[in-house]
Amino acid sequence: MSQLLFSIAVFLAAHVVPSYQPLRQQLVDRMGERSFMSAYGVVSLVLFIWVIASYLNAPYVELWLMQTWMRHTVLLVMFFVCLLWVCAFSQPNPFSLGKGGKGYDPARPGIVALTRHPALVGLAGWSFSHILPNGDLASLLFFGTMGALSLYGPRSMVQKRQRQLGYERWQSLMDQTKRGWPQIGLMRWIATVLLYIGLVIAHEPVIGVAPIYWP
């Protein structure tokens, strides 16, 4: 368990420390924005793989028994997680992770009408819902960490986008954005269903656990 705790601590530090603006700006000034983001992405991926490997090798310490309703809850939540991720990376969004703000129309904001951070909200849904059926200490640490990071993400993204857009432009887009139920579009619903089915099918061969048990 100590390796998992250490890998998680390093992973969190690698995400929180660079978000400190004076340090981040120094690194960007020295490396350039593109080089910094490339290096940051590679380091994050390597550390994430390390965390997963540590999680898979951690000893099993049971905290609670899985109930049928827990598995059903994950299946339900994951459909909407898939919807959030499909929209996050297919609709313009100047406020957070995703496709970017090019072509963004505040009158037709898509998923941004519901949440400015669909990718991070989806990550939170994935993380916290997976705690339920995985009633062991290692799973609580792993998924809890991912969930905590997804909650920290919006604050960091707001600061970053405000600097990039300028506060007045950012606030203007915020004020103009139409709120309410988002216009998703048929193709995104279809993509969501396909992604969801793909994840369900791939879960057992990749993760080793079947999300659906057929009698």
CSV table of C-alpha atoms in Angstrom, one decimal:
chain,number,residue,atom,x,y,z
A,1,MET,CA,0.0,0.0,0.0
A,2,SER,CA,2.9,2.3,0.6
A,3,GLN,CA,3.8,2.4,-3.1
A,4,LEU,CA,0.2,3.3,-4.0
A,5,LEU,CA,0.3,6.2,-1.5
A,6,PHE,CA,3.6,7.4,-2.7
A,7,SER,CA,2.6,7.3,-6.4
A,8,ILE,CA,-0.6,9.1,-5.6
A,9,ALA,CA,1.3,11.8,-3.7
A,10,VAL,CA,3.7,12.4,-6.6
A,11,PHE,CA,0.8,12.4,-9.1
A,12,LEU,CA,-1.1,15.0,-7.1
A,13,ALA,CA,2.0,17.1,-6.6
A,14,ALA,CA,2.7,17.0,-10.4
A,15,HIS,CA,-0.8,18.5,-11.0
A,16,VAL,CA,-1.1,20.9,-8.2
A,17,VAL,CA,2.4,22.5,-8.1
A,18,PRO,CA,2.5,23.5,-11.8
A,19,SER,CA,-0.8,25.2,-11.4
A,20,TYR,CA,0.8,27.7,-9.1
A,21,GLN,CA,0.9,30.7,-11.4
A,22,PRO,CA,4.3,32.2,-10.6
A,23,LEU,CA,6.0,28.8,-11.1
A,24,ARG,CA,4.0,28.0,-14.1
A,25,GLN,CA,4.8,31.3,-15.8
A,26,GLN,CA,8.5,30.8,-15.2
A,27,LEU,CA,8.4,27.4,-16.8
A,28,VAL,CA,6.4,28.7,-19.7
A,29,ASP,CA,8.8,31.6,-20.2
A,30,ARG,CA,11.8,29.2,-20.3
A,31,MET,CA,10.2,26.4,-22.3
A,32,GLY,CA,7.5,28.0,-24.3
A,33,GLU,CA,3.8,27.2,-24.0
A,34,ARG,CA,3.8,24.3,-26.5
A,35,SER,CA,6.9,22.6,-25.0
A,36,PHE,CA,5.6,23.1,-21.5
A,37,MET,CA,2.2,21.6,-22.3
A,38,SER,CA,3.8,18.7,-24.2
A,39,ALA,CA,6.2,17.9,-21.3
A,40,TYR,CA,3.4,18.3,-18.8
A,41,GLY,CA,1.2,15.8,-20.8
A,42,VAL,CA,4.0,13.2,-21.0
A,43,VAL,CA,4.8,13.4,-17.3
A,44,SER,CA,1.1,13.2,-16.4
A,45,LEU,CA,0.6,10.2,-18.5
A,46,VAL,CA,3.7,8.4,-17.1
A,47,LEU,CA,2.6,9.2,-13.6
A,48,PHE,CA,-0.9,8.0,-14.2
A,49,ILE,CA,0.3,4.7,-15.5
A,50,TRP,CA,2.5,4.4,-12.4
A,51,VAL,CA,-0.6,5.1,-10.2
A,52,ILE,CA,-2.6,2.4,-12.0
A,53,ALA,CA,0.2,-0.1,-11.8
A,54,SER,CA,0.5,0.6,-8.0
A,55,TYR,CA,-3.3,0.3,-7.6
A,56,LEU,CA,-3.4,-3.0,-9.4
A,57,ASN,CA,-0.5,-4.4,-7.3
A,58,ALA,CA,-1.8,-3.0,-4.0
A,59,PRO,CA,-3.0,-5.6,-1.3
A,60,TYR,CA,-6.7,-6.1,-1.0
A,61,VAL,CA,-8.1,-4.6,2.3
A,62,GLU,CA,-11.9,-5.0,2.3
A,63,LEU,CA,-13.9,-2.1,3.7
A,64,TRP,CA,-17.4,-3.1,2.6
A,65,LEU,CA,-19.2,-5.8,0.6
A,66,MET,CA,-20.5,-4.9,-2.9
A,67,GLN,CA,-24.3,-4.8,-3.2
A,68,THR,CA,-26.2,-5.3,-6.5
A,69,TRP,CA,-27.5,-1.7,-6.5
A,70,MET,CA,-23.9,-0.4,-6.4
A,71,ARG,CA,-23.1,-2.0,-9.8
A,72,HIS,CA,-26.4,-0.8,-11.2
A,73,THR,CA,-25.6,2.7,-10.0
A,74,VAL,CA,-22.3,2.7,-11.8
A,75,LEU,CA,-23.9,1.5,-15.1
A,76,LEU,CA,-26.4,4.4,-14.9
A,77,VAL,CA,-23.9,7.1,-14.0
A,78,MET,CA,-21.5,5.9,-16.7
A,79,PHE,CA,-24.0,6.5,-19.4
A,80,PHE,CA,-24.1,10.2,-18.5
A,81,VAL,CA,-20.4,10.3,-18.0
A,82,CYS,CA,-20.0,9.1,-21.6
A,83,LEU,CA,-22.4,11.8,-22.8
A,84,LEU,CA,-20.4,14.5,-21.0
A,85,TRP,CA,-17.1,13.2,-22.5
A,86,VAL,CA,-18.6,13.0,-26.0
A,87,CYS,CA,-19.9,16.6,-25.8
A,88,ALA,CA,-16.7,17.9,-24.1
A,89,PHE,CA,-14.5,16.9,-27.0
A,90,SER,CA,-17.0,17.6,-29.9
A,91,GLN,CA,-18.5,21.0,-28.9
A,92,PRO,CA,-16.7,24.3,-28.6
A,93,ASN,CA,-16.0,25.4,-25.1
A,94,PRO,CA,-13.8,28.4,-24.2
A,95,PHE,CA,-14.1,27.7,-20.4
A,96,SER,CA,-12.5,24.3,-19.8
A,97,LEU,CA,-10.9,21.2,-21.2
A,98,GLY,CA,-12.1,19.9,-24.6
A,99,LYS,CA,-12.3,21.0,-28.2
A,100,GLY,CA,-11.4,24.6,-27.5
A,101,GLY,CA,-13.4,27.9,-27.9
A,102,LYS,CA,-13.1,28.3,-31.7
A,103,GLY,CA,-16.6,28.6,-33.1
A,104,TYR,CA,-18.3,29.0,-29.7
A,105,ASP,CA,-21.7,30.6,-29.8
A,106,PRO,CA,-23.1,31.7,-26.4
A,107,ALA,CA,-26.6,31.5,-27.8
A,108,ARG,CA,-26.0,27.8,-28.8
A,109,PRO,CA,-23.6,26.7,-26.1
A,110,GLY,CA,-24.3,22.9,-26.3
A,111,ILE,CA,-23.2,21.1,-23.1
A,112,VAL,CA,-21.8,24.4,-21.7
A,113,ALA,CA,-25.4,25.4,-21.1
A,114,LEU,CA,-25.4,22.7,-18.4
A,115,THR,CA,-21.8,22.8,-17.1
A,116,ARG,CA,-18.7,24.7,-18.1
A,117,HIS,CA,-16.5,21.7,-17.2
A,118,PRO,CA,-18.1,18.6,-18.8
A,119,ALA,CA,-14.9,16.6,-19.1
A,120,LEU,CA,-14.1,17.2,-15.4
A,121,VAL,CA,-17.6,16.6,-14.2
A,122,GLY,CA,-17.5,13.4,-16.2
A,123,LEU,CA,-14.3,12.4,-14.5
A,124,ALA,CA,-15.8,13.1,-11.1
A,125,GLY,CA,-18.8,10.9,-12.0
A,126,TRP,CA,-16.5,8.1,-13.1
A,127,SER,CA,-14.4,8.4,-10.0
A,128,PHE,CA,-16.9,8.6,-7.3
A,129,SER,CA,-19.4,6.1,-8.8
A,130,HIS,CA,-16.6,3.5,-9.0
A,131,ILE,CA,-15.9,3.8,-5.3
A,132,LEU,CA,-19.3,2.2,-4.5
A,133,PRO,CA,-18.7,-1.4,-5.9
A,134,ASN,CA,-15.0,-1.4,-5.1
A,135,GLY,CA,-15.2,-1.7,-1.4
A,136,ASP,CA,-11.5,-2.0,-0.7
A,137,LEU,CA,-8.9,0.5,0.6
A,138,ALA,CA,-6.8,0.7,-2.6
A,139,SER,CA,-9.9,1.5,-4.7
A,140,LEU,CA,-11.0,4.1,-2.2
A,141,LEU,CA,-7.6,5.8,-2.4
A,142,PHE,CA,-7.3,5.5,-6.2
A,143,PHE,CA,-10.8,6.6,-7.2
A,144,GLY,CA,-11.0,9.1,-4.4
A,145,THR,CA,-7.8,10.7,-5.7
A,146,MET,CA,-9.1,11.0,-9.2
A,147,GLY,CA,-12.4,12.4,-7.9
A,148,ALA,CA,-10.6,15.0,-5.7
A,149,LEU,CA,-8.4,16.0,-8.7
A,150,SER,CA,-11.5,16.5,-10.8
A,151,LEU,CA,-13.0,18.8,-8.2
A,152,TYR,CA,-9.8,20.8,-8.1
A,153,GLY,CA,-9.6,21.0,-11.9
A,154,PRO,CA,-12.4,23.6,-12.5
A,155,ARG,CA,-10.8,26.2,-10.2
A,156,SER,CA,-7.5,25.8,-12.0
A,157,MET,CA,-9.1,25.9,-15.4
A,158,VAL,CA,-11.0,29.1,-14.6
A,159,GLN,CA,-7.8,30.9,-13.7
A,160,LYS,CA,-6.1,29.6,-16.8
A,161,ARG,CA,-8.9,30.6,-19.2
A,162,GLN,CA,-9.3,34.0,-17.6
A,163,ARG,CA,-5.6,34.7,-18.3
A,164,GLN,CA,-5.8,33.5,-21.9
A,165,LEU,CA,-9.1,35.3,-22.8
A,166,GLY,CA,-8.7,38.3,-20.6
A,167,TYR,CA,-11.1,38.8,-17.7
A,168,GLU,CA,-13.5,41.1,-19.6
A,169,ARG,CA,-13.8,38.7,-22.5
A,170,TRP,CA,-14.2,35.7,-20.2
A,171,GLN,CA,-16.9,37.5,-18.1
A,172,SER,CA,-18.7,38.6,-21.3
A,173,LEU,CA,-18.9,35.0,-22.6
A,174,MET,CA,-20.1,33.9,-19.1
A,175,ASP,CA,-22.9,36.5,-19.1
A,176,GLN,CA,-24.0,35.8,-22.7
A,177,THR,CA,-24.0,32.0,-22.4
A,178,LYS,CA,-27.5,30.7,-22.4
A,179,ARG,CA,-28.2,28.4,-19.5
A,180,GLY,CA,-30.6,25.4,-19.3
A,181,TRP,CA,-30.9,22.0,-20.9
A,182,PRO,CA,-28.2,21.6,-23.6
A,183,GLN,CA,-28.8,21.0,-27.3
A,184,ILE,CA,-26.9,17.7,-27.7
A,185,GLY,CA,-27.8,16.7,-31.3
A,186,LEU,CA,-28.7,13.2,-32.5
A,187,MET,CA,-25.1,12.3,-33.6
A,188,ARG,CA,-23.7,12.9,-30.2
A,189,TRP,CA,-26.4,10.8,-28.6
A,190,ILE,CA,-25.5,8.0,-31.0
A,191,ALA,CA,-21.8,8.5,-30.2
A,192,THR,CA,-22.6,8.3,-26.5
A,193,VAL,CA,-24.4,5.0,-26.9
A,194,LEU,CA,-21.6,3.6,-29.0
A,195,LEU,CA,-19.0,4.7,-26.5
A,196,TYR,CA,-21.0,3.3,-23.6
A,197,ILE,CA,-21.4,-0.1,-25.3
A,198,GLY,CA,-17.7,-0.1,-26.2
A,199,LEU,CA,-16.7,0.6,-22.6
A,200,VAL,CA,-19.0,-2.1,-21.2
A,201,ILE,CA,-17.7,-4.7,-23.7
A,202,ALA,CA,-14.0,-3.8,-23.1
A,203,HIS,CA,-14.3,-3.6,-19.3
A,204,GLU,CA,-13.8,-7.3,-18.6
A,205,PRO,CA,-11.0,-8.0,-21.0
A,206,VAL,CA,-9.1,-4.8,-20.1
A,207,ILE,CA,-9.9,-4.4,-16.4
A,208,GLY,CA,-10.7,-8.0,-15.6
A,209,VAL,CA,-14.2,-7.4,-14.1
A,210,ALA,CA,-17.5,-7.8,-15.9
A,211,PRO,CA,-19.7,-4.8,-15.3
A,212,ILE,CA,-22.8,-6.8,-16.3
A,213,TYR,CA,-23.4,-10.3,-15.1
A,214,TRP,CA,-25.8,-12.3,-17.3
A,215,PRO,CA,-27.7,-15.2,-15.5
